[in-house]
Amino acid sequence: MSAALGWVGLLVHNVADLPGQTIVSPESLIPLALTVVLVAAWFTRLRSVAAWALLGWGVLNLLGAIFTVLPLPILPFDPAQTPAHYAFHVLYGITQVPLVVTTAIWLRRRI
């Protein structure tokens, strides 16, 4: 469930805030495909591997939500860095937290 929430946060950010993006754009479909593969792996004997991968995926997305709004010269500023754009990044980041926390807790209990 938390993996789905993380993908929905990414989808909302992409479709609502980035020019020309739709639900079927590669920027949305590729993360969906990866999320589906990792969640499916959770239900196999590869659960520990899937948990580590899901944790990494959540952390990567959380860091992406944070660092891609910083005024770094290597990043394009399209769309414009407006309060609405920052709000979408906050939403995107918040939706990654449940995935990071739940997988970290699950992994910690396994050690």
PDB file of N, CA and C in Angstrom:
ATOM      1  N   MET A   1       0.821  -1.195   0.000  1.00  0.00           N
ATOM      2  CA  MET A   1       0.000   0.000   0.000  1.00  0.00           C
ATOM      3  C   MET A   1       0.866   1.261   0.000  1.00  0.00           C
ATOM      4  N   SER A   2       1.923   1.266   0.800  1.00  0.00           N
ATOM      5  CA  SER A   2       2.770   2.460   0.855  1.00  0.00           C
ATOM      6  C   SER A   2       3.533   2.661  -0.457  1.00  0.00           C
ATOM      7  N   ALA A   3       3.846   1.570  -1.162  1.00  0.00           N
ATOM      8  CA  ALA A   3       4.506   1.702  -2.464  1.00  0.00           C
ATOM      9  C   ALA A   3       3.563   2.344  -3.471  1.00  0.00           C
ATOM     10  N   ALA A   4       2.289   1.963  -3.404  1.00  0.00           N
ATOM     11  CA  ALA A   4       1.294   2.560  -4.311  1.00  0.00           C
ATOM     12  C   ALA A   4       1.132   4.043  -4.011  1.00  0.00           C
ATOM     13  N   LEU A   5       1.109   4.400  -2.742  1.00  0.00           N
ATOM     14  CA  LEU A   5       0.994   5.810  -2.366  1.00  0.00           C
ATOM     15  C   LEU A   5       2.182   6.606  -2.897  1.00  0.00           C
ATOM     16  N   GLY A   6       3.366   6.026  -2.807  1.00  0.00           N
ATOM     17  CA  GLY A   6       4.557   6.699  -3.329  1.00  0.00           C
ATOM     18  C   GLY A   6       4.462   6.944  -4.825  1.00  0.00           C
ATOM     19  N   TRP A   7       3.967   5.932  -5.567  1.00  0.00           N
ATOM     20  CA  TRP A   7       3.824   6.119  -7.006  1.00  0.00           C
ATOM     21  C   TRP A   7       2.762   7.165  -7.319  1.00  0.00           C
ATOM     22  N   VAL A   8       1.661   7.173  -6.562  1.00  0.00           N
ATOM     23  CA  VAL A   8       0.610   8.170  -6.795  1.00  0.00           C
ATOM     24  C   VAL A   8       1.166   9.576  -6.560  1.00  0.00           C
ATOM     25  N   GLY A   9       1.993   9.750  -5.540  1.00  0.00           N
ATOM     26  CA  GLY A   9       2.623  11.055  -5.304  1.00  0.00           C
ATOM     27  C   GLY A   9       3.470  11.493  -6.477  1.00  0.00           C
ATOM     28  N   LEU A  10       4.237  10.558  -7.034  1.00  0.00           N
ATOM     29  CA  LEU A  10       5.041  10.856  -8.217  1.00  0.00           C
ATOM     30  C   LEU A  10       4.135  11.197  -9.401  1.00  0.00           C
ATOM     31  N   LEU A  11       3.075  10.425  -9.589  1.00  0.00           N
ATOM     32  CA  LEU A  11       2.142  10.656 -10.692  1.00  0.00           C
ATOM     33  C   LEU A  11       1.490  12.026 -10.588  1.00  0.00           C
ATOM     34  N   VAL A  12       1.003  12.373  -9.402  1.00  0.00           N
ATOM     35  CA  VAL A  12       0.365  13.681  -9.215  1.00  0.00           C
ATOM     36  C   VAL A  12       1.356  14.791  -9.542  1.00  0.00           C
ATOM     37  N   HIS A  13       2.569  14.668  -9.038  1.00  0.00           N
ATOM     38  CA  HIS A  13       3.593  15.671  -9.341  1.00  0.00           C
ATOM     39  C   HIS A  13       3.809  15.781 -10.843  1.00  0.00           C
ATOM     40  N   ASN A  14       4.003  14.650 -11.516  1.00  0.00           N
ATOM     41  CA  ASN A  14       4.316  14.677 -12.947  1.00  0.00           C
ATOM     42  C   ASN A  14       3.177  15.252 -13.774  1.00  0.00           C
ATOM     43  N   VAL A  15       1.970  14.741 -13.567  1.00  0.00           N
ATOM     44  CA  VAL A  15       0.842  15.136 -14.411  1.00  0.00           C
ATOM     45  C   VAL A  15       0.381  16.557 -14.110  1.00  0.00           C
ATOM     46  N   ALA A  16       0.335  16.918 -12.847  1.00  0.00           N
ATOM     47  CA  ALA A  16      -0.209  18.231 -12.474  1.00  0.00           C
ATOM     48  C   ALA A  16       0.802  19.360 -12.626  1.00  0.00           C
ATOM     49  N   ASP A  17       2.087  19.053 -12.552  1.00  0.00           N
ATOM     50  CA  ASP A  17       3.064  20.132 -12.459  1.00  0.00           C
ATOM     51  C   ASP A  17       4.055  20.200 -13.617  1.00  0.00           C
ATOM     52  N   LEU A  18       4.247  19.122 -14.342  1.00  0.00           N
ATOM     53  CA  LEU A  18       5.239  19.135 -15.420  1.00  0.00           C
ATOM     54  C   LEU A  18       4.553  19.275 -16.772  1.00  0.00           C
ATOM     55  N   PRO A  19       5.078  20.128 -17.626  1.00  0.00           N
ATOM     56  CA  PRO A  19       4.426  20.374 -18.918  1.00  0.00           C
ATOM     57  C   PRO A  19       4.410  19.128 -19.804  1.00  0.00           C
ATOM     58  N   GLY A  20       3.250  18.846 -20.372  1.00  0.00           N
ATOM     59  CA  GLY A  20       3.116  17.773 -21.342  1.00  0.00           C
ATOM     60  C   GLY A  20       3.104  16.357 -20.796  1.00  0.00           C
ATOM     61  N   GLN A  21       3.079  16.188 -19.497  1.00  0.00           N
ATOM     62  CA  GLN A  21       3.102  14.846 -18.918  1.00  0.00           C
ATOM     63  C   GLN A  21       1.680  14.305 -18.763  1.00  0.00           C
ATOM     64  N   THR A  22       1.552  13.003 -18.989  1.00  0.00           N
ATOM     65  CA  THR A  22       0.283  12.306 -18.778  1.00  0.00           C
ATOM     66  C   THR A  22       0.557  11.051 -17.974  1.00  0.00           C
ATOM     67  N   ILE A  23      -0.496  10.331 -17.673  1.00  0.00           N
ATOM     68  CA  ILE A  23      -0.347   9.085 -16.922  1.00  0.00           C
ATOM     69  C   ILE A  23       0.419   8.030 -17.719  1.00  0.00           C
ATOM     70  N   VAL A  24       0.436   8.166 -19.048  1.00  0.00           N
ATOM     71  CA  VAL A  24       1.139   7.187 -19.876  1.00  0.00           C
ATOM     72  C   VAL A  24       2.508   7.677 -20.347  1.00  0.00           C
ATOM     73  N   SER A  25       2.970   8.786 -19.838  1.00  0.00           N
ATOM     74  CA  SER A  25       4.321   9.266 -20.157  1.00  0.00           C
ATOM     75  C   SER A  25       5.349   8.333 -19.513  1.00  0.00           C
ATOM     76  N   PRO A  26       6.496   8.166 -20.149  1.00  0.00           N
ATOM     77  CA  PRO A  26       7.524   7.291 -19.578  1.00  0.00           C
ATOM     78  C   PRO A  26       7.913   7.674 -18.141  1.00  0.00           C
ATOM     79  N   GLU A  27       7.868   8.967 -17.837  1.00  0.00           N
ATOM     80  CA  GLU A  27       8.233   9.433 -16.495  1.00  0.00           C
ATOM     81  C   GLU A  27       7.275   8.917 -15.429  1.00  0.00           C
ATOM     82  N   SER A  28       6.092   8.478 -15.842  1.00  0.00           N
ATOM     83  CA  SER A  28       5.121   7.905 -14.910  1.00  0.00           C
ATOM     84  C   SER A  28       5.029   6.392 -15.050  1.00  0.00           C
ATOM     85  N   LEU A  29       5.083   5.885 -16.281  1.00  0.00           N
ATOM     86  CA  LEU A  29       4.936   4.442 -16.502  1.00  0.00           C
ATOM     87  C   LEU A  29       6.140   3.631 -16.040  1.00  0.00           C
ATOM     88  N   ILE A  30       7.340   4.141 -16.249  1.00  0.00           N
ATOM     89  CA  ILE A  30       8.528   3.391 -15.831  1.00  0.00           C
ATOM     90  C   ILE A  30       8.574   3.239 -14.314  1.00  0.00           C
ATOM     91  N   PRO A  31       8.341   4.305 -13.535  1.00  0.00           N
ATOM     92  CA  PRO A  31       8.285   4.116 -12.085  1.00  0.00           C
ATOM     93  C   PRO A  31       7.155   3.167 -11.660  1.00  0.00           C
ATOM     94  N   LEU A  32       6.027   3.213 -12.366  1.00  0.00           N
ATOM     95  CA  LEU A  32       4.934   2.283 -12.054  1.00  0.00           C
ATOM     96  C   LEU A  32       5.387   0.849 -12.287  1.00  0.00           C
ATOM     97  N   ALA A  33       6.028   0.595 -13.419  1.00  0.00           N
ATOM     98  CA  ALA A  33       6.484  -0.760 -13.727  1.00  0.00           C
ATOM     99  C   ALA A  33       7.481  -1.255 -12.675  1.00  0.00           C
ATOM    100  N   LEU A  34       8.416  -0.400 -12.292  1.00  0.00           N
ATOM    101  CA  LEU A  34       9.383  -0.782 -11.263  1.00  0.00           C
ATOM    102  C   LEU A  34       8.690  -1.060  -9.937  1.00  0.00           C
ATOM    103  N   THR A  35       7.751  -0.222  -9.573  1.00  0.00           N
ATOM    104  CA  THR A  35       7.011  -0.416  -8.325  1.00  0.00           C
ATOM    105  C   THR A  35       6.252  -1.734  -8.354  1.00  0.00           C
ATOM    106  N   VAL A  36       5.590  -2.038  -9.468  1.00  0.00           N
ATOM    107  CA  VAL A  36       4.841  -3.297  -9.592  1.00  0.00           C
ATOM    108  C   VAL A  36       5.774  -4.493  -9.455  1.00  0.00           C
ATOM    109  N   VAL A  37       6.936  -4.447 -10.103  1.00  0.00           N
ATOM    110  CA  VAL A  37       7.903  -5.549 -10.011  1.00  0.00           C
ATOM    111  C   VAL A  37       8.366  -5.733  -8.569  1.00  0.00           C
ATOM    112  N   LEU A  38       8.687  -4.644  -7.890  1.00  0.00           N
ATOM    113  CA  LEU A  38       9.176  -4.747  -6.513  1.00  0.00           C
ATOM    114  C   LEU A  38       8.090  -5.242  -5.560  1.00  0.00           C
ATOM    115  N   VAL A  39       6.869  -4.784  -5.749  1.00  0.00           N
ATOM    116  CA  VAL A  39       5.764  -5.251  -4.898  1.00  0.00           C
ATOM    117  C   VAL A  39       5.488  -6.734  -5.177  1.00  0.00           C
ATOM    118  N   ALA A  40       5.524  -7.138  -6.445  1.00  0.00           N
ATOM    119  CA  ALA A  40       5.326  -8.549  -6.776  1.00  0.00           C
ATOM    120  C   ALA A  40       6.427  -9.405  -6.141  1.00  0.00           C
ATOM    121  N   ALA A  41       7.662  -8.910  -6.155  1.00  0.00           N
ATOM    122  CA  ALA A  41       8.766  -9.645  -5.543  1.00  0.00           C
ATOM    123  C   ALA A  41       8.579  -9.791  -4.034  1.00  0.00           C
ATOM    124  N   TRP A  42       7.883  -8.845  -3.432  1.00  0.00           N
ATOM    125  CA  TRP A  42       7.598  -8.904  -1.993  1.00  0.00           C
ATOM    126  C   TRP A  42       6.841 -10.183  -1.635  1.00  0.00           C
ATOM    127  N   PHE A  43       6.028 -10.674  -2.558  1.00  0.00           N
ATOM    128  CA  PHE A  43       5.200 -11.848  -2.305  1.00  0.00           C
ATOM    129  C   PHE A  43       5.870 -13.153  -2.729  1.00  0.00           C
ATOM    130  N   THR A  44       7.183 -13.108  -2.906  1.00  0.00           N
ATOM    131  CA  THR A  44       7.949 -14.306  -3.238  1.00  0.00           C
ATOM    132  C   THR A  44       8.971 -14.551  -2.135  1.00  0.00           C
ATOM    133  N   ARG A  45       9.809 -15.535  -2.375  1.00  0.00           N
ATOM    134  CA  ARG A  45      10.861 -15.802  -1.381  1.00  0.00           C
ATOM    135  C   ARG A  45      11.959 -14.741  -1.414  1.00  0.00           C
ATOM    136  N   LEU A  46      11.851 -13.801  -2.339  1.00  0.00           N
ATOM    137  CA  LEU A  46      12.813 -12.694  -2.433  1.00  0.00           C
ATOM    138  C   LEU A  46      12.352 -11.474  -1.632  1.00  0.00           C
ATOM    139  N   ARG A  47      11.529 -11.693  -0.637  1.00  0.00           N
ATOM    140  CA  ARG A  47      10.951 -10.589   0.128  1.00  0.00           C
ATOM    141  C   ARG A  47      12.015  -9.664   0.718  1.00  0.00           C
ATOM    142  N   SER A  48      13.073 -10.200   1.256  1.00  0.00           N
ATOM    143  CA  SER A  48      14.110  -9.336   1.849  1.00  0.00           C
ATOM    144  C   SER A  48      14.781  -8.469   0.789  1.00  0.00           C
ATOM    145  N   VAL A  49      15.065  -9.047  -0.362  1.00  0.00           N
ATOM    146  CA  VAL A  49      15.657  -8.278  -1.466  1.00  0.00           C
ATOM    147  C   VAL A  49      14.680  -7.195  -1.909  1.00  0.00           C
ATOM    148  N   ALA A  50      13.418  -7.563  -2.032  1.00  0.00           N
ATOM    149  CA  ALA A  50      12.394  -6.600  -2.443  1.00  0.00           C
ATOM    150  C   ALA A  50      12.270  -5.480  -1.418  1.00  0.00           C
ATOM    151  N   ALA A  51      12.352  -5.819  -0.148  1.00  0.00           N
ATOM    152  CA  ALA A  51      12.246  -4.795   0.897  1.00  0.00           C
ATOM    153  C   ALA A  51      13.398  -3.798   0.795  1.00  0.00           C
ATOM    154  N   TRP A  52      14.613  -4.299   0.606  1.00  0.00           N
ATOM    155  CA  TRP A  52      15.769  -3.400   0.447  1.00  0.00           C
ATOM    156  C   TRP A  52      15.600  -2.525  -0.793  1.00  0.00           C
ATOM    157  N   ALA A  53      15.125  -3.138  -1.879  1.00  0.00           N
ATOM    158  CA  ALA A  53      14.925  -2.382  -3.123  1.00  0.00           C
ATOM    159  C   ALA A  53      13.820  -1.335  -2.952  1.00  0.00           C
ATOM    160  N   LEU A  54      12.745  -1.697  -2.275  1.00  0.00           N
ATOM    161  CA  LEU A  54      11.670  -0.732  -2.023  1.00  0.00           C
ATOM    162  C   LEU A  54      12.154   0.410  -1.135  1.00  0.00           C
ATOM    163  N   LEU A  55      12.957   0.079  -0.138  1.00  0.00           N
ATOM    164  CA  LEU A  55      13.522   1.129   0.714  1.00  0.00           C
ATOM    165  C   LEU A  55      14.391   2.064  -0.129  1.00  0.00           C
ATOM    166  N   GLY A  56      15.237   1.501  -0.953  1.00  0.00           N
ATOM    167  CA  GLY A  56      16.083   2.327  -1.821  1.00  0.00           C
ATOM    168  C   GLY A  56      15.262   3.172  -2.777  1.00  0.00           C
ATOM    169  N   TRP A  57      14.214   2.593  -3.349  1.00  0.00           N
ATOM    170  CA  TRP A  57      13.344   3.307  -4.276  1.00  0.00           C
ATOM    171  C   TRP A  57      12.650   4.473  -3.559  1.00  0.00           C
ATOM    172  N   GLY A  58      12.166   4.235  -2.350  1.00  0.00           N
ATOM    173  CA  GLY A  58      11.517   5.299  -1.591  1.00  0.00           C
ATOM    174  C   GLY A  58      12.486   6.410  -1.220  1.00  0.00           C
ATOM    175  N   VAL A  59      13.684   6.037  -0.793  1.00  0.00           N
ATOM    176  CA  VAL A  59      14.698   7.041  -0.439  1.00  0.00           C
ATOM    177  C   VAL A  59      15.102   7.837  -1.677  1.00  0.00           C
ATOM    178  N   LEU A  60      15.288   7.160  -2.797  1.00  0.00           N
ATOM    179  CA  LEU A  60      15.643   7.845  -4.036  1.00  0.00           C
ATOM    180  C   LEU A  60      14.567   8.865  -4.431  1.00  0.00           C
ATOM    181  N   ASN A  61      13.321   8.471  -4.340  1.00  0.00           N
ATOM    182  CA  ASN A  61      12.236   9.397  -4.677  1.00  0.00           C
ATOM    183  C   ASN A  61      12.132  10.538  -3.669  1.00  0.00           C
ATOM    184  N   LEU A  62      12.327  10.238  -2.398  1.00  0.00           N
ATOM    185  CA  LEU A  62      12.287  11.289  -1.379  1.00  0.00           C
ATOM    186  C   LEU A  62      13.409  12.300  -1.614  1.00  0.00           C
ATOM    187  N   LEU A  63      14.601  11.816  -1.888  1.00  0.00           N
ATOM    188  CA  LEU A  63      15.711  12.725  -2.179  1.00  0.00           C
ATOM    189  C   LEU A  63      15.463  13.499  -3.468  1.00  0.00           C
ATOM    190  N   GLY A  64      14.861  12.834  -4.450  1.00  0.00           N
ATOM    191  CA  GLY A  64      14.516  13.517  -5.693  1.00  0.00           C
ATOM    192  C   GLY A  64      13.527  14.639  -5.462  1.00  0.00           C
ATOM    193  N   ALA A  65      12.554  14.408  -4.596  1.00  0.00           N
ATOM    194  CA  ALA A  65      11.567  15.446  -4.287  1.00  0.00           C
ATOM    195  C   ALA A  65      12.227  16.647  -3.621  1.00  0.00           C
ATOM    196  N   ILE A  66      13.265  16.384  -2.851  1.00  0.00           N
ATOM    197  CA  ILE A  66      13.948  17.463  -2.127  1.00  0.00           C
ATOM    198  C   ILE A  66      14.956  18.183  -3.029  1.00  0.00           C
ATOM    199  N   PHE A  67      15.861  17.433  -3.637  1.00  0.00           N
ATOM    200  CA  PHE A  67      16.989  18.045  -4.341  1.00  0.00           C
ATOM    201  C   PHE A  67      16.634  18.656  -5.683  1.00  0.00           C
ATOM    202  N   THR A  68      15.548  18.209  -6.308  1.00  0.00           N
ATOM    203  CA  THR A  68      15.226  18.773  -7.621  1.00  0.00           C
ATOM    204  C   THR A  68      14.560  20.136  -7.550  1.00  0.00           C
ATOM    205  N   VAL A  69      14.308  20.646  -6.355  1.00  0.00           N
ATOM    206  CA  VAL A  69      13.814  22.023  -6.248  1.00  0.00           C
ATOM    207  C   VAL A  69      14.905  22.981  -5.774  1.00  0.00           C
ATOM    208  N   LEU A  70      16.063  22.440  -5.482  1.00  0.00           N
ATOM    209  CA  LEU A  70      17.171  23.311  -5.078  1.00  0.00           C
ATOM    210  C   LEU A  70      17.717  24.040  -6.303  1.00  0.00           C
ATOM    211  N   PRO A  71      18.146  25.277  -6.137  1.00  0.00           N
ATOM    212  CA  PRO A  71      18.652  26.049  -7.280  1.00  0.00           C
ATOM    213  C   PRO A  71      20.062  25.625  -7.690  1.00  0.00           C
ATOM    214  N   LEU A  72      20.184  24.408  -8.183  1.00  0.00           N
ATOM    215  CA  LEU A  72      21.473  23.897  -8.627  1.00  0.00           C
ATOM    216  C   LEU A  72      21.652  24.196 -10.115  1.00  0.00           C
ATOM    217  N   PRO A  73      22.829  24.616 -10.534  1.00  0.00           N
ATOM    218  CA  PRO A  73      23.026  24.998 -11.938  1.00  0.00           C
ATOM    219  C   PRO A  73      22.881  23.823 -12.918  1.00  0.00           C
ATOM    220  N   ILE A  74      22.983  22.599 -12.445  1.00  0.00           N
ATOM    221  CA  ILE A  74      22.863  21.448 -13.349  1.00  0.00           C
ATOM    222  C   ILE A  74      21.414  21.054 -13.623  1.00  0.00           C
ATOM    223  N   LEU A  75      20.470  21.657 -12.898  1.00  0.00           N
ATOM    224  CA  LEU A  75      19.058  21.303 -13.062  1.00  0.00           C
ATOM    225  C   LEU A  75      18.324  22.337 -13.910  1.00  0.00           C
ATOM    226  N   PRO A  76      17.456  21.864 -14.807  1.00  0.00           N
ATOM    227  CA  PRO A  76      16.636  22.824 -15.568  1.00  0.00           C
ATOM    228  C   PRO A  76      15.541  23.396 -14.671  1.00  0.00           C
ATOM    229  N   PHE A  77      15.104  24.582 -14.962  1.00  0.00           N
ATOM    230  CA  PHE A  77      14.033  25.185 -14.169  1.00  0.00           C
ATOM    231  C   PHE A  77      12.788  25.320 -15.025  1.00  0.00           C
ATOM    232  N   ASP A  78      12.318  24.175 -15.502  1.00  0.00           N
ATOM    233  CA  ASP A  78      11.073  24.085 -16.253  1.00  0.00           C
ATOM    234  C   ASP A  78      10.274  22.969 -15.615  1.00  0.00           C
ATOM    235  N   PRO A  79       9.235  23.227 -14.917  1.00  0.00           N
ATOM    236  CA  PRO A  79       8.502  24.485 -14.825  1.00  0.00           C
ATOM    237  C   PRO A  79       9.192  25.474 -13.891  1.00  0.00           C
ATOM    238  N   ALA A  80       8.663  26.668 -13.897  1.00  0.00           N
ATOM    239  CA  ALA A  80       9.205  27.723 -13.043  1.00  0.00           C
ATOM    240  C   ALA A  80       9.101  27.317 -11.576  1.00  0.00           C
ATOM    241  N   GLN A  81      10.051  27.783 -10.809  1.00  0.00           N
ATOM    242  CA  GLN A  81      10.080  27.470  -9.385  1.00  0.00           C
ATOM    243  C   GLN A  81       9.119  28.397  -8.629  1.00  0.00           C
ATOM    244  N   THR A  82       7.874  28.012  -8.606  1.00  0.00           N
ATOM    245  CA  THR A  82       6.818  28.808  -7.987  1.00  0.00           C
ATOM    246  C   THR A  82       6.380  28.143  -6.684  1.00  0.00           C
ATOM    247  N   PRO A  83       5.616  28.862  -5.857  1.00  0.00           N
ATOM    248  CA  PRO A  83       5.079  28.223  -4.650  1.00  0.00           C
ATOM    249  C   PRO A  83       4.256  26.970  -4.966  1.00  0.00           C
ATOM    250  N   ALA A  84       3.499  26.980  -6.054  1.00  0.00           N
ATOM    251  CA  ALA A  84       2.716  25.795  -6.420  1.00  0.00           C
ATOM    252  C   ALA A  84       3.638  24.621  -6.757  1.00  0.00           C
ATOM    253  N   HIS A  85       4.719  24.895  -7.459  1.00  0.00           N
ATOM    254  CA  HIS A  85       5.676  23.840  -7.794  1.00  0.00           C
ATOM    255  C   HIS A  85       6.299  23.262  -6.524  1.00  0.00           C
ATOM    256  N   TYR A  86       6.673  24.133  -5.600  1.00  0.00           N
ATOM    257  CA  TYR A  86       7.224  23.662  -4.333  1.00  0.00           C
ATOM    258  C   TYR A  86       6.202  22.840  -3.564  1.00  0.00           C
ATOM    259  N   ALA A  87       4.945  23.233  -3.615  1.00  0.00           N
ATOM    260  CA  ALA A  87       3.884  22.482  -2.926  1.00  0.00           C
ATOM    261  C   ALA A  87       3.765  21.075  -3.506  1.00  0.00           C
ATOM    262  N   PHE A  88       3.877  20.948  -4.838  1.00  0.00           N
ATOM    263  CA  PHE A  88       3.827  19.611  -5.436  1.00  0.00           C
ATOM    264  C   PHE A  88       5.012  18.765  -4.998  1.00  0.00           C
ATOM    265  N   HIS A  89       6.166  19.392  -4.822  1.00  0.00           N
ATOM    266  CA  HIS A  89       7.328  18.644  -4.340  1.00  0.00           C
ATOM    267  C   HIS A  89       7.152  18.217  -2.890  1.00  0.00           C
ATOM    268  N   VAL A  90       6.525  19.055  -2.094  1.00  0.00           N
ATOM    269  CA  VAL A  90       6.236  18.670  -0.704  1.00  0.00           C
ATOM    270  C   VAL A  90       5.300  17.467  -0.698  1.00  0.00           C
ATOM    271  N   LEU A  91       4.255  17.512  -1.501  1.00  0.00           N
ATOM    272  CA  LEU A  91       3.320  16.387  -1.599  1.00  0.00           C
ATOM    273  C   LEU A  91       4.042  15.135  -2.080  1.00  0.00           C
ATOM    274  N   TYR A  92       4.844  15.270  -3.113  1.00  0.00           N
ATOM    275  CA  TYR A  92       5.615  14.154  -3.656  1.00  0.00           C
ATOM    276  C   TYR A  92       6.515  13.563  -2.561  1.00  0.00           C
ATOM    277  N   GLY A  93       7.191  14.410  -1.808  1.00  0.00           N
ATOM    278  CA  GLY A  93       8.065  13.931  -0.741  1.00  0.00           C
ATOM    279  C   GLY A  93       7.303  13.257   0.380  1.00  0.00           C
ATOM    280  N   ILE A  94       6.205  13.849   0.790  1.00  0.00           N
ATOM    281  CA  ILE A  94       5.410  13.285   1.882  1.00  0.00           C
ATOM    282  C   ILE A  94       4.883  11.900   1.519  1.00  0.00           C
ATOM    283  N   THR A  95       4.518  11.704   0.258  1.00  0.00           N
ATOM    284  CA  THR A  95       3.982  10.397  -0.132  1.00  0.00           C
ATOM    285  C   THR A  95       5.058   9.312  -0.180  1.00  0.00           C
ATOM    286  N   GLN A  96       6.319   9.686  -0.123  1.00  0.00           N
ATOM    287  CA  GLN A  96       7.393   8.692  -0.089  1.00  0.00           C
ATOM    288  C   GLN A  96       7.695   8.223   1.334  1.00  0.00           C
ATOM    289  N   VAL A  97       7.358   9.033   2.308  1.00  0.00           N
ATOM    290  CA  VAL A  97       7.707   8.738   3.709  1.00  0.00           C
ATOM    291  C   VAL A  97       7.116   7.409   4.192  1.00  0.00           C
ATOM    292  N   PRO A  98       5.845   7.101   3.941  1.00  0.00           N
ATOM    293  CA  PRO A  98       5.330   5.806   4.419  1.00  0.00           C
ATOM    294  C   PRO A  98       6.100   4.603   3.874  1.00  0.00           C
ATOM    295  N   LEU A  99       6.500   4.652   2.611  1.00  0.00           N
ATOM    296  CA  LEU A  99       7.276   3.547   2.037  1.00  0.00           C
ATOM    297  C   LEU A  99       8.625   3.426   2.726  1.00  0.00           C
ATOM    298  N   VAL A 100       9.297   4.529   2.933  1.00  0.00           N
ATOM    299  CA  VAL A 100      10.604   4.506   3.590  1.00  0.00           C
ATOM    300  C   VAL A 100      10.479   3.999   5.024  1.00  0.00           C
ATOM    301  N   VAL A 101       9.514   4.514   5.752  1.00  0.00           N
ATOM    302  CA  VAL A 101       9.358   4.136   7.165  1.00  0.00           C
ATOM    303  C   VAL A 101       8.937   2.676   7.316  1.00  0.00           C
ATOM    304  N   THR A 102       7.932   2.258   6.557  1.00  0.00           N
ATOM    305  CA  THR A 102       7.447   0.880   6.726  1.00  0.00           C
ATOM    306  C   THR A 102       8.482  -0.153   6.313  1.00  0.00           C
ATOM    307  N   THR A 103       9.199   0.093   5.232  1.00  0.00           N
ATOM    308  CA  THR A 103      10.218  -0.883   4.841  1.00  0.00           C
ATOM    309  C   THR A 103      11.405  -0.862   5.806  1.00  0.00           C
ATOM    310  N   ALA A 104      11.772   0.308   6.292  1.00  0.00           N
ATOM    311  CA  ALA A 104      12.866   0.382   7.274  1.00  0.00           C
ATOM    312  C   ALA A 104      12.491  -0.360   8.557  1.00  0.00           C
ATOM    313  N   ILE A 105      11.266  -0.188   9.010  1.00  0.00           N
ATOM    314  CA  ILE A 105      10.814  -0.899  10.219  1.00  0.00           C
ATOM    315  C   ILE A 105      10.808  -2.398   9.975  1.00  0.00           C
ATOM    316  N   TRP A 106      10.283  -2.830   8.830  1.00  0.00           N
ATOM    317  CA  TRP A 106      10.229  -4.257   8.522  1.00  0.00           C
ATOM    318  C   TRP A 106      11.638  -4.840   8.471  1.00  0.00           C
ATOM    319  N   LEU A 107      12.558  -4.140   7.822  1.00  0.00           N
ATOM    320  CA  LEU A 107      13.932  -4.631   7.724  1.00  0.00           C
ATOM    321  C   LEU A 107      14.619  -4.654   9.085  1.00  0.00           C
ATOM    322  N   ARG A 108      14.350  -3.664   9.898  1.00  0.00           N
ATOM    323  CA  ARG A 108      14.976  -3.611  11.224  1.00  0.00           C
ATOM    324  C   ARG A 108      14.528  -4.773  12.095  1.00  0.00           C
ATOM    325  N   ARG A 109      13.278  -5.150  11.982  1.00  0.00           N
ATOM    326  CA  ARG A 109      12.759  -6.279  12.754  1.00  0.00           C
ATOM    327  C   ARG A 109      13.333  -7.599  12.289  1.00  0.00           C
ATOM    328  N   ARG A 110      13.770  -7.649  11.047  1.00  0.00           N
ATOM    329  CA  ARG A 110      14.334  -8.884  10.488  1.00  0.00           C
ATOM    330  C   ARG A 110      15.778  -9.089  10.915  1.00  0.00           C
ATOM    331  N   ILE A 111      16.450  -8.028  11.342  1.00  0.00           N
ATOM    332  CA  ILE A 111      17.879  -8.137  11.698  1.00  0.00           C
ATOM    333  C   ILE A 111      18.025  -8.656  13.110  1.00  0.00           C
TER     334      ILE A 111
END
